[in-house]
Coordinates of C-alpha atoms in Angstrom, one line a residue:
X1 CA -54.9 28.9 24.4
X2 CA -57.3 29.1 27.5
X3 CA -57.1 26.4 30.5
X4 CA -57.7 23.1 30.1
X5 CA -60.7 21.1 30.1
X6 CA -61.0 19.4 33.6
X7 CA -62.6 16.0 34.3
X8 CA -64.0 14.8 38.0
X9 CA -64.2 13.0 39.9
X10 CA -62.1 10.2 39.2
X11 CA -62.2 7.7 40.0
X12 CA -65.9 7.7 40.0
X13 CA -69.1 5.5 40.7
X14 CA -71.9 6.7 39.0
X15 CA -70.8 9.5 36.1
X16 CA -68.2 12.0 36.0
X17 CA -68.3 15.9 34.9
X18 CA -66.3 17.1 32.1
X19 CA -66.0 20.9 32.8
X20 CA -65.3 22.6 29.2
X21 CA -63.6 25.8 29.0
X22 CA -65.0 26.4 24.9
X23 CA -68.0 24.5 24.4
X24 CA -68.3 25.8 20.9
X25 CA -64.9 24.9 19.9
X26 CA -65.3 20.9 21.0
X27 CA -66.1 18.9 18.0
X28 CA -66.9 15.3 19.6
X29 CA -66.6 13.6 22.7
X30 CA -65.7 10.0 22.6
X31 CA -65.3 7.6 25.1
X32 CA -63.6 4.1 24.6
X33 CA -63.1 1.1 27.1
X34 CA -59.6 0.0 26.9
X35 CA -60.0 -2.5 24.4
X36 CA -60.3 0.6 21.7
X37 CA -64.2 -0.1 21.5
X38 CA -66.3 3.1 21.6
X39 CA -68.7 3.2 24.5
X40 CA -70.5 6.5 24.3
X41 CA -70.2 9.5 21.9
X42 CA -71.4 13.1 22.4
X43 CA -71.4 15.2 19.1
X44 CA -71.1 19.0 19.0
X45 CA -74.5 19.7 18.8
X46 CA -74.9 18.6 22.5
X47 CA -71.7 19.2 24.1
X48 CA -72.4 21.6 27.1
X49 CA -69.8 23.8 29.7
X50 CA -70.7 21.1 32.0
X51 CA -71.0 17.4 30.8
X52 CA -72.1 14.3 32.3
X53 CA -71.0 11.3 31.1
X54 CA -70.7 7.8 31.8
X55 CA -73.9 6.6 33.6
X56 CA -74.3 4.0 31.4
X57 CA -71.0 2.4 32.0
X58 CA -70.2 -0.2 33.9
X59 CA -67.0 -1.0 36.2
X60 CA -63.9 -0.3 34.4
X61 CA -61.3 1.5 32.8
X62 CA -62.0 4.1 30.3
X63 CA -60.4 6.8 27.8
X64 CA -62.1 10.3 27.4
X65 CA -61.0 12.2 24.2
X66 CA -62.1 15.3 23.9
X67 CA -62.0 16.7 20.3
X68 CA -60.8 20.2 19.5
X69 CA -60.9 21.8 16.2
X70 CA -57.0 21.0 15.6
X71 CA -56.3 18.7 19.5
X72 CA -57.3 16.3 21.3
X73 CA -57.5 16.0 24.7
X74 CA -57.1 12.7 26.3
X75 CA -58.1 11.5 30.1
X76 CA -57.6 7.8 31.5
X77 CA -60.5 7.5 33.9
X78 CA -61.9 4.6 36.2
X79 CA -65.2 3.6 37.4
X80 CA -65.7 2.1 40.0

């Protein structure tokens, strides 16, 4: 069980950065607003050490799950 994955900055303006500790072992990103509605999706083909996510978004509150083979990782994040 290594560290955890660790999102900033938050909250944010343009995008946040998802630093991932196992890359290999992530199998989806998923973002949802808070109504439950997925907003953006990164598969495991392109999920890097570093990820940027978010961009696209606009002002609100959002949910980043991270995927692990077997966990998920959840983070409440806002944008500003």
């Amino acid at each position: 069980e290594g560290k955890s994955d660790v999102l900033y900055p938050n909250p944010f303006t343009s995008e946040i950065t998802l630093s991932i500790n196992n890359p290999e072992q992530v199998t989806s990103i998923v973002v949802t607003d808070i109504s439950g509605r997925q907003v953006e999706v990164i598969d495991h083909a392109a999920v890097k050490n570093l990820q940027t996510i978010g961009s696209s978004l606009k002002a609100g509150t959002y949910v980043v799950q991270v995927n692990h083979s077997g966990k998920t990782q959840s983070f409440t994040v806002i944008k500003k």
